[in-house]
Amino acid sequence: VLKVGNVLYISGAVATEVSPEGIRSVYEALARSLKSFGATFQNVVKENLYTTDIEAMKLYNDTRKAYYQSDFPAATWVQVSRLYMPEAKLEVELIAHLP
């Protein structure tokens, strides 16, 4: 996490599978990063999601949605052939504004 002024830039949290469990592990890691600065998902203004299986991500999107509680940020989802860690299947990065 990099804090610049009142903005947090959270680099990608990764999972090795695009499943409800894998998605939860990513968003729980992101929640811990946010919490360490007194923030929650309600402070997130931008989400970038990279996956090797966009169809699986769409199928399990309700797992992701639960973290935002109907207050969704601007989001970009991209399917890629691979991520930096060859075994990773999902990576999510966030930008959050602190109150």
Tab-separated table of N, CA, C and O in Angstrom:
chain	number	residue	atom	x	y	z
A	1	VAL	N	0.855	-1.183	0.000
A	1	VAL	CA	0.000	0.000	0.000
A	1	VAL	C	0.891	1.233	0.000
A	1	VAL	O	1.835	1.321	0.782
A	2	LEU	N	0.558	2.168	-0.862
A	2	LEU	CA	1.245	3.450	-0.901
A	2	LEU	C	0.209	4.529	-0.615
A	2	LEU	O	-0.847	4.566	-1.264
A	3	LYS	N	0.500	5.373	0.369
A	3	LYS	CA	-0.410	6.466	0.725
A	3	LYS	C	0.197	7.764	0.228
A	3	LYS	O	1.332	8.094	0.548
A	4	VAL	N	-0.569	8.493	-0.580
A	4	VAL	CA	-0.159	9.799	-1.083
A	4	VAL	C	-1.268	10.772	-0.720
A	4	VAL	O	-2.388	10.667	-1.249
A	5	GLY	N	-0.986	11.664	0.215
A	5	GLY	CA	-2.044	12.548	0.713
A	5	GLY	C	-3.119	11.715	1.368
A	5	GLY	O	-2.831	10.917	2.264
A	6	ASN	N	-4.354	11.864	0.898
A	6	ASN	CA	-5.440	11.057	1.458
A	6	ASN	C	-5.882	9.937	0.507
A	6	ASN	O	-6.996	9.440	0.592
A	7	VAL	N	-4.972	9.532	-0.388
A	7	VAL	CA	-5.288	8.482	-1.357
A	7	VAL	C	-4.416	7.259	-1.089
A	7	VAL	O	-3.205	7.372	-0.900
A	8	LEU	N	-5.056	6.083	-1.082
A	8	LEU	CA	-4.345	4.810	-0.953
A	8	LEU	C	-4.284	4.132	-2.310
A	8	LEU	O	-5.296	4.033	-3.007
A	9	TYR	N	-3.108	3.657	-2.671
A	9	TYR	CA	-2.907	2.848	-3.867
A	9	TYR	C	-2.507	1.463	-3.375
A	9	TYR	O	-1.437	1.290	-2.802
A	10	ILE	N	-3.403	0.511	-3.567
A	10	ILE	CA	-3.170	-0.843	-3.054
A	10	ILE	C	-2.841	-1.747	-4.234
A	10	ILE	O	-3.676	-1.979	-5.108
A	11	SER	N	-1.609	-2.245	-4.242
A	11	SER	CA	-1.202	-3.109	-5.349
A	11	SER	C	-1.917	-4.447	-5.260
A	11	SER	O	-2.510	-4.791	-4.248
A	12	GLY	N	-1.825	-5.193	-6.321
A	12	GLY	CA	-2.637	-6.384	-6.491
A	12	GLY	C	-2.504	-7.461	-5.433
A	12	GLY	O	-1.405	-7.876	-5.092
A	13	ALA	N	-3.657	-7.880	-4.938
A	13	ALA	CA	-3.769	-9.090	-4.112
A	13	ALA	C	-4.131	-10.207	-5.085
A	13	ALA	O	-4.930	-9.999	-5.999
A	14	VAL	N	-3.554	-11.390	-4.895
A	14	VAL	CA	-3.723	-12.459	-5.879
A	14	VAL	C	-4.331	-13.726	-5.277
A	14	VAL	O	-4.257	-13.964	-4.080
A	15	ALA	N	-4.920	-14.519	-6.189
A	15	ALA	CA	-5.434	-15.846	-5.837
A	15	ALA	C	-5.023	-16.814	-6.937
A	15	ALA	O	-4.864	-16.426	-8.096
A	16	THR	N	-4.877	-18.071	-6.560
A	16	THR	CA	-4.478	-19.088	-7.529
A	16	THR	C	-5.663	-19.777	-8.177
A	16	THR	O	-5.480	-20.651	-9.024
A	17	GLU	N	-6.873	-19.380	-7.791
A	17	GLU	CA	-8.063	-19.930	-8.436
A	17	GLU	C	-9.171	-18.893	-8.458
A	17	GLU	O	-9.276	-18.060	-7.559
A	18	VAL	N	-9.975	-18.931	-9.519
A	18	VAL	CA	-11.130	-18.049	-9.623
A	18	VAL	C	-12.334	-18.876	-9.175
A	18	VAL	O	-12.972	-19.570	-9.954
A	19	SER	N	-12.580	-18.819	-7.878
A	19	SER	CA	-13.659	-19.553	-7.220
A	19	SER	C	-14.139	-18.669	-6.082
A	19	SER	O	-13.467	-17.687	-5.735
A	20	PRO	N	-15.269	-18.985	-5.468
A	20	PRO	CA	-15.689	-18.176	-4.317
A	20	PRO	C	-14.600	-18.087	-3.245
A	20	PRO	O	-14.355	-17.010	-2.694
A	21	GLU	N	-13.902	-19.189	-2.985
A	21	GLU	CA	-12.845	-19.181	-1.965
A	21	GLU	C	-11.670	-18.314	-2.392
A	21	GLU	O	-11.126	-17.543	-1.599
A	22	GLY	N	-11.259	-18.419	-3.640
A	22	GLY	CA	-10.159	-17.613	-4.146
A	22	GLY	C	-10.500	-16.126	-4.150
A	22	GLY	O	-9.678	-15.292	-3.762
A	23	ILE	N	-11.708	-15.806	-4.568
A	23	ILE	CA	-12.154	-14.413	-4.587
A	23	ILE	C	-12.209	-13.863	-3.166
A	23	ILE	O	-11.736	-12.752	-2.904
A	24	ARG	N	-12.750	-14.635	-2.239
A	24	ARG	CA	-12.801	-14.200	-0.832
A	24	ARG	C	-11.399	-13.943	-0.292
A	24	ARG	O	-11.176	-12.963	0.418
A	25	SER	N	-10.448	-14.802	-0.625
A	25	SER	CA	-9.092	-14.616	-0.103
A	25	SER	C	-8.492	-13.304	-0.605
A	25	SER	O	-7.820	-12.594	0.145
A	26	VAL	N	-8.739	-12.952	-1.848
A	26	VAL	CA	-8.249	-11.688	-2.401
A	26	VAL	C	-8.890	-10.510	-1.676
A	26	VAL	O	-8.208	-9.586	-1.229
A	27	TYR	N	-10.210	-10.537	-1.540
A	27	TYR	CA	-10.907	-9.394	-0.943
A	27	TYR	C	-10.672	-9.297	0.564
A	27	TYR	O	-10.677	-8.199	1.116
A	28	GLU	N	-10.408	-10.407	1.220
A	28	GLU	CA	-10.042	-10.346	2.642
A	28	GLU	C	-8.663	-9.704	2.806
A	28	GLU	O	-8.441	-8.910	3.724
A	29	ALA	N	-7.729	-10.024	1.913
A	29	ALA	CA	-6.403	-9.389	1.950
A	29	ALA	C	-6.530	-7.889	1.690
A	29	ALA	O	-5.898	-7.070	2.361
A	30	LEU	N	-7.365	-7.516	0.730
A	30	LEU	CA	-7.594	-6.098	0.446
A	30	LEU	C	-8.262	-5.396	1.625
A	30	LEU	O	-7.912	-4.259	1.967
A	31	ALA	N	-9.208	-6.086	2.278
A	31	ALA	CA	-9.875	-5.508	3.458
A	31	ALA	C	-8.869	-5.221	4.564
A	31	ALA	O	-8.940	-4.180	5.229
A	32	ARG	N	-7.916	-6.125	4.764
A	32	ARG	CA	-6.880	-5.902	5.784
A	32	ARG	C	-6.007	-4.700	5.434
A	32	ARG	O	-5.661	-3.897	6.307
A	33	SER	N	-5.662	-4.563	4.165
A	33	SER	CA	-4.874	-3.407	3.734
A	33	SER	C	-5.641	-2.112	3.970
A	33	SER	O	-5.092	-1.134	4.481
A	34	LEU	N	-6.904	-2.094	3.596
A	34	LEU	CA	-7.734	-0.905	3.824
A	34	LEU	C	-7.839	-0.586	5.314
A	34	LEU	O	-7.648	0.561	5.733
A	35	LYS	N	-8.128	-1.613	6.101
A	35	LYS	CA	-8.317	-1.422	7.543
A	35	LYS	C	-7.070	-0.868	8.214
A	35	LYS	O	-7.163	-0.082	9.162
A	36	SER	N	-5.901	-1.248	7.722
A	36	SER	CA	-4.660	-0.766	8.334
A	36	SER	C	-4.519	0.755	8.220
A	36	SER	O	-3.727	1.364	8.932
A	37	PHE	N	-5.319	1.377	7.358
A	37	PHE	CA	-5.332	2.833	7.219
A	37	PHE	C	-6.666	3.432	7.656
A	37	PHE	O	-6.976	4.576	7.348
A	38	GLY	N	-7.489	2.635	8.347
A	38	GLY	CA	-8.777	3.122	8.835
A	38	GLY	C	-9.833	3.238	7.752
A	38	GLY	O	-10.803	3.986	7.897
A	39	ALA	N	-9.677	2.500	6.663
A	39	ALA	CA	-10.609	2.582	5.540
A	39	ALA	C	-11.378	1.269	5.390
A	39	ALA	O	-11.016	0.243	5.983
A	40	THR	N	-12.430	1.311	4.583
A	40	THR	CA	-13.218	0.133	4.230
A	40	THR	C	-13.447	0.155	2.719
A	40	THR	O	-13.011	1.075	2.027
A	41	PHE	N	-14.182	-0.814	2.219
A	41	PHE	CA	-14.491	-0.840	0.790
A	41	PHE	C	-15.359	0.346	0.373
A	41	PHE	O	-15.409	0.685	-0.806
A	42	GLN	N	-16.017	1.005	1.308
A	42	GLN	CA	-16.801	2.186	0.982
A	42	GLN	C	-15.899	3.366	0.608
A	42	GLN	O	-16.366	4.338	0.019
A	43	ASN	N	-14.606	3.287	0.910
A	43	ASN	CA	-13.651	4.332	0.528
A	43	ASN	C	-13.033	4.087	-0.849
A	43	ASN	O	-12.348	4.950	-1.385
A	44	VAL	N	-13.280	2.910	-1.418
A	44	VAL	CA	-12.684	2.548	-2.709
A	44	VAL	C	-13.390	3.298	-3.836
A	44	VAL	O	-14.615	3.282	-3.935
A	45	VAL	N	-12.587	3.959	-4.683
A	45	VAL	CA	-13.150	4.685	-5.819
A	45	VAL	C	-12.826	4.007	-7.151
A	45	VAL	O	-13.492	4.258	-8.153
A	46	LYS	N	-11.805	3.149	-7.177
A	46	LYS	CA	-11.403	2.485	-8.421
A	46	LYS	C	-10.876	1.090	-8.123
A	46	LYS	O	-10.113	0.895	-7.177
A	47	GLU	N	-11.324	0.149	-8.913
A	47	GLU	CA	-10.880	-1.243	-8.794
A	47	GLU	C	-10.427	-1.711	-10.174
A	47	GLU	O	-11.145	-1.528	-11.157
A	48	ASN	N	-9.223	-2.291	-10.233
A	48	ASN	CA	-8.743	-2.937	-11.453
A	48	ASN	C	-8.604	-4.425	-11.157
A	48	ASN	O	-7.925	-4.804	-10.206
A	49	LEU	N	-9.266	-5.228	-11.969
A	49	LEU	CA	-9.293	-6.672	-11.764
A	49	LEU	C	-8.729	-7.340	-13.006
A	49	LEU	O	-9.163	-7.042	-14.122
A	50	TYR	N	-7.756	-8.200	-12.785
A	50	TYR	CA	-7.120	-8.953	-13.866
A	50	TYR	C	-7.312	-10.438	-13.583
A	50	TYR	O	-7.063	-10.892	-12.463
A	51	THR	N	-7.756	-11.179	-14.582
A	51	THR	CA	-7.988	-12.604	-14.397
A	51	THR	C	-7.654	-13.372	-15.666
A	51	THR	O	-7.710	-12.825	-16.765
A	52	THR	N	-7.336	-14.633	-15.467
A	52	THR	CA	-7.125	-15.504	-16.617
A	52	THR	C	-8.427	-16.177	-17.050
A	52	THR	O	-8.448	-16.879	-18.046
A	53	ASP	N	-9.518	-15.937	-16.306
A	53	ASP	CA	-10.810	-16.554	-16.624
A	53	ASP	C	-11.944	-15.589	-16.282
A	53	ASP	O	-12.540	-15.665	-15.213
A	54	ILE	N	-12.248	-14.680	-17.196
A	54	ILE	CA	-13.278	-13.668	-16.963
A	54	ILE	C	-14.660	-14.296	-16.791
A	54	ILE	O	-15.483	-13.799	-16.022
A	55	GLU	N	-14.928	-15.403	-17.470
A	55	GLU	CA	-16.250	-16.035	-17.354
A	55	GLU	C	-16.457	-16.590	-15.945
A	55	GLU	O	-17.551	-16.473	-15.383
A	56	ALA	N	-15.437	-17.181	-15.359
A	56	ALA	CA	-15.551	-17.671	-13.979
A	56	ALA	C	-15.737	-16.495	-13.028
A	56	ALA	O	-16.538	-16.563	-12.091
A	57	MET	N	-15.036	-15.401	-13.272
A	57	MET	CA	-15.177	-14.228	-12.409
A	57	MET	C	-16.594	-13.679	-12.475
A	57	MET	O	-17.179	-13.325	-11.449
A	58	LYS	N	-17.161	-13.627	-13.667
A	58	LYS	CA	-18.548	-13.159	-13.805
A	58	LYS	C	-19.508	-14.114	-13.087
A	58	LYS	O	-20.457	-13.665	-12.446
A	59	LEU	N	-19.235	-15.398	-13.179
A	59	LEU	CA	-20.081	-16.400	-12.529
A	59	LEU	C	-20.099	-16.234	-11.013
A	59	LEU	O	-21.142	-16.381	-10.373
A	60	TYR	N	-18.960	-15.891	-10.422
A	60	TYR	CA	-18.845	-15.777	-8.962
A	60	TYR	C	-18.799	-14.321	-8.483
A	60	TYR	O	-18.363	-14.043	-7.365
A	61	ASN	N	-19.286	-13.398	-9.300
A	61	ASN	CA	-19.224	-11.975	-8.963
A	61	ASN	C	-19.961	-11.626	-7.671
A	61	ASN	O	-19.615	-10.660	-6.997
A	62	ASP	N	-20.971	-12.395	-7.292
A	62	ASP	CA	-21.691	-12.106	-6.039
A	62	ASP	C	-20.753	-12.154	-4.832
A	62	ASP	O	-20.964	-11.424	-3.860
A	63	THR	N	-19.734	-12.993	-4.884
A	63	THR	CA	-18.756	-13.052	-3.796
A	63	THR	C	-18.052	-11.705	-3.669
A	63	THR	O	-17.883	-11.176	-2.571
A	64	ARG	N	-17.649	-11.128	-4.773
A	64	ARG	CA	-17.015	-9.804	-4.795
A	64	ARG	C	-17.989	-8.723	-4.337
A	64	ARG	O	-17.647	-7.855	-3.530
A	65	LYS	N	-19.207	-8.750	-4.861
A	65	LYS	CA	-20.194	-7.714	-4.556
A	65	LYS	C	-20.473	-7.589	-3.060
A	65	LYS	O	-20.751	-6.499	-2.568
A	66	ALA	N	-20.399	-8.676	-2.332
A	66	ALA	CA	-20.691	-8.655	-0.893
A	66	ALA	C	-19.768	-7.702	-0.139
A	66	ALA	O	-20.155	-7.131	0.884
A	67	TYR	N	-18.560	-7.492	-0.638
A	67	TYR	CA	-17.612	-6.612	0.049
A	67	TYR	C	-17.948	-5.138	-0.134
A	67	TYR	O	-17.576	-4.309	0.686
A	68	TYR	N	-18.645	-4.803	-1.206
A	68	TYR	CA	-18.974	-3.410	-1.479
A	68	TYR	C	-20.335	-2.989	-0.937
A	68	TYR	O	-20.624	-1.807	-0.845
A	69	GLN	N	-21.188	-3.922	-0.598
A	69	GLN	CA	-22.501	-3.622	-0.021
A	69	GLN	C	-23.275	-2.615	-0.869
A	69	GLN	O	-23.772	-1.613	-0.373
A	70	SER	N	-23.358	-2.850	-2.168
A	70	SER	CA	-24.143	-2.053	-3.121
A	70	SER	C	-23.559	-0.680	-3.437
A	70	SER	O	-24.179	0.103	-4.125
A	71	ASP	N	-22.386	-0.336	-2.932
A	71	ASP	CA	-21.741	0.934	-3.236
A	71	ASP	C	-20.484	0.624	-4.040
A	71	ASP	O	-19.385	0.584	-3.518
A	72	PHE	N	-20.671	0.395	-5.346
A	72	PHE	CA	-19.590	-0.107	-6.180
A	72	PHE	C	-18.718	1.015	-6.722
A	72	PHE	O	-19.223	2.066	-7.108
A	73	PRO	N	-17.403	0.790	-6.790
A	73	PRO	CA	-16.502	1.791	-7.367
A	73	PRO	C	-16.488	1.681	-8.893
A	73	PRO	O	-17.031	0.731	-9.464
A	74	ALA	N	-15.827	2.630	-9.534
A	74	ALA	CA	-15.524	2.467	-10.955
A	74	ALA	C	-14.630	1.233	-11.050
A	74	ALA	O	-13.742	1.047	-10.219
A	75	ALA	N	-14.888	0.377	-12.020
A	75	ALA	CA	-14.134	-0.878	-12.092
A	75	ALA	C	-13.776	-1.199	-13.537
A	75	ALA	O	-14.553	-0.938	-14.446
A	76	THR	N	-12.599	-1.771	-13.686
A	76	THR	CA	-12.144	-2.276	-14.972
A	76	THR	C	-11.763	-3.731	-14.775
A	76	THR	O	-10.989	-4.053	-13.871
A	77	TRP	N	-12.333	-4.601	-15.594
A	77	TRP	CA	-12.010	-6.026	-15.545
A	77	TRP	C	-11.338	-6.396	-16.855
A	77	TRP	O	-11.842	-6.080	-17.930
A	78	VAL	N	-10.212	-7.103	-16.765
A	78	VAL	CA	-9.458	-7.479	-17.951
A	78	VAL	C	-9.065	-8.951	-17.852
A	78	VAL	O	-8.571	-9.394	-16.817
A	79	GLN	N	-9.298	-9.694	-18.954
A	79	GLN	CA	-8.788	-11.062	-19.020
A	79	GLN	C	-7.401	-11.016	-19.646
A	79	GLN	O	-7.190	-10.358	-20.665
A	80	VAL	N	-6.463	-11.713	-19.012
A	80	VAL	CA	-5.077	-11.761	-19.481
A	80	VAL	C	-4.659	-13.211	-19.682
A	80	VAL	O	-5.274	-14.125	-19.129
A	81	SER	N	-3.603	-13.419	-20.437
A	81	SER	CA	-3.142	-14.796	-20.657
A	81	SER	C	-2.413	-15.343	-19.438
A	81	SER	O	-2.444	-16.539	-19.186
A	82	ARG	N	-1.728	-14.441	-18.683
A	82	ARG	CA	-1.116	-14.850	-17.428
A	82	ARG	C	-0.786	-13.610	-16.619
A	82	ARG	O	-0.735	-12.508	-17.142
A	83	LEU	N	-0.563	-13.839	-15.338
A	83	LEU	CA	-0.192	-12.773	-14.416
A	83	LEU	C	1.278	-12.924	-14.049
A	83	LEU	O	1.934	-13.889	-14.437
A	84	TYR	N	1.809	-11.972	-13.283
A	84	TYR	CA	3.229	-11.995	-12.913
A	84	TYR	C	3.630	-13.320	-12.274
A	84	TYR	O	4.628	-13.920	-12.645
A	85	MET	N	2.833	-13.760	-11.288
A	85	MET	CA	3.047	-15.084	-10.691
A	85	MET	C	2.358	-16.098	-11.603
A	85	MET	O	1.142	-16.038	-11.761
A	86	PRO	N	3.080	-17.004	-12.224
A	86	PRO	CA	2.469	-17.932	-13.183
A	86	PRO	C	1.288	-18.711	-12.631
A	86	PRO	O	0.358	-19.023	-13.367
A	87	GLU	N	1.279	-19.015	-11.320
A	87	GLU	CA	0.172	-19.788	-10.746
A	87	GLU	C	-1.040	-18.931	-10.403
A	87	GLU	O	-2.117	-19.450	-10.111
A	88	ALA	N	-0.910	-17.606	-10.456
A	88	ALA	CA	-2.024	-16.710	-10.120
A	88	ALA	C	-3.059	-16.709	-11.234
A	88	ALA	O	-2.729	-16.725	-12.417
A	89	LYS	N	-4.324	-16.678	-10.829
A	89	LYS	CA	-5.447	-16.638	-11.775
A	89	LYS	C	-6.281	-15.369	-11.617
A	89	LYS	O	-7.125	-15.069	-12.446
A	90	LEU	N	-6.046	-14.631	-10.520
A	90	LEU	CA	-6.820	-13.428	-10.227
A	90	LEU	C	-5.929	-12.435	-9.492
A	90	LEU	O	-5.191	-12.831	-8.581
A	91	GLU	N	-5.990	-11.169	-9.903
A	91	GLU	CA	-5.279	-10.112	-9.207
A	91	GLU	C	-6.163	-8.873	-9.196
A	91	GLU	O	-6.748	-8.511	-10.218
A	92	VAL	N	-6.281	-8.245	-8.017
A	92	VAL	CA	-7.128	-7.059	-7.870
A	92	VAL	C	-6.323	-5.965	-7.197
A	92	VAL	O	-5.667	-6.213	-6.186
A	93	GLU	N	-6.373	-4.757	-7.769
A	93	GLU	CA	-5.742	-3.595	-7.162
A	93	GLU	C	-6.801	-2.523	-6.943
A	93	GLU	O	-7.810	-2.477	-7.653
A	94	LEU	N	-6.585	-1.695	-5.926
A	94	LEU	CA	-7.580	-0.689	-5.547
A	94	LEU	C	-6.960	0.686	-5.390
A	94	LEU	O	-5.781	0.815	-5.059
A	95	ILE	N	-7.809	1.698	-5.577
A	95	ILE	CA	-7.498	3.076	-5.201
A	95	ILE	C	-8.615	3.508	-4.259
A	95	ILE	O	-9.805	3.341	-4.575
A	96	ALA	N	-8.231	4.018	-3.089
A	96	ALA	CA	-9.218	4.442	-2.091
A	96	ALA	C	-8.893	5.840	-1.609
A	96	ALA	O	-7.723	6.204	-1.491
A	97	HIS	N	-9.941	6.610	-1.331
A	97	HIS	CA	-9.787	7.956	-0.760
A	97	HIS	C	-10.153	7.892	0.711
A	97	HIS	O	-11.240	7.421	1.052
A	98	LEU	N	-9.257	8.358	1.552
A	98	LEU	CA	-9.508	8.365	2.984
A	98	LEU	C	-10.404	9.563	3.339
A	98	LEU	O	-10.327	10.604	2.675
A	99	PRO	N	-11.212	9.413	4.378
A	99	PRO	CA	-12.084	10.533	4.789
A	99	PRO	C	-11.276	11.711	5.325
A	99	PRO	O	-10.155	11.588	5.733
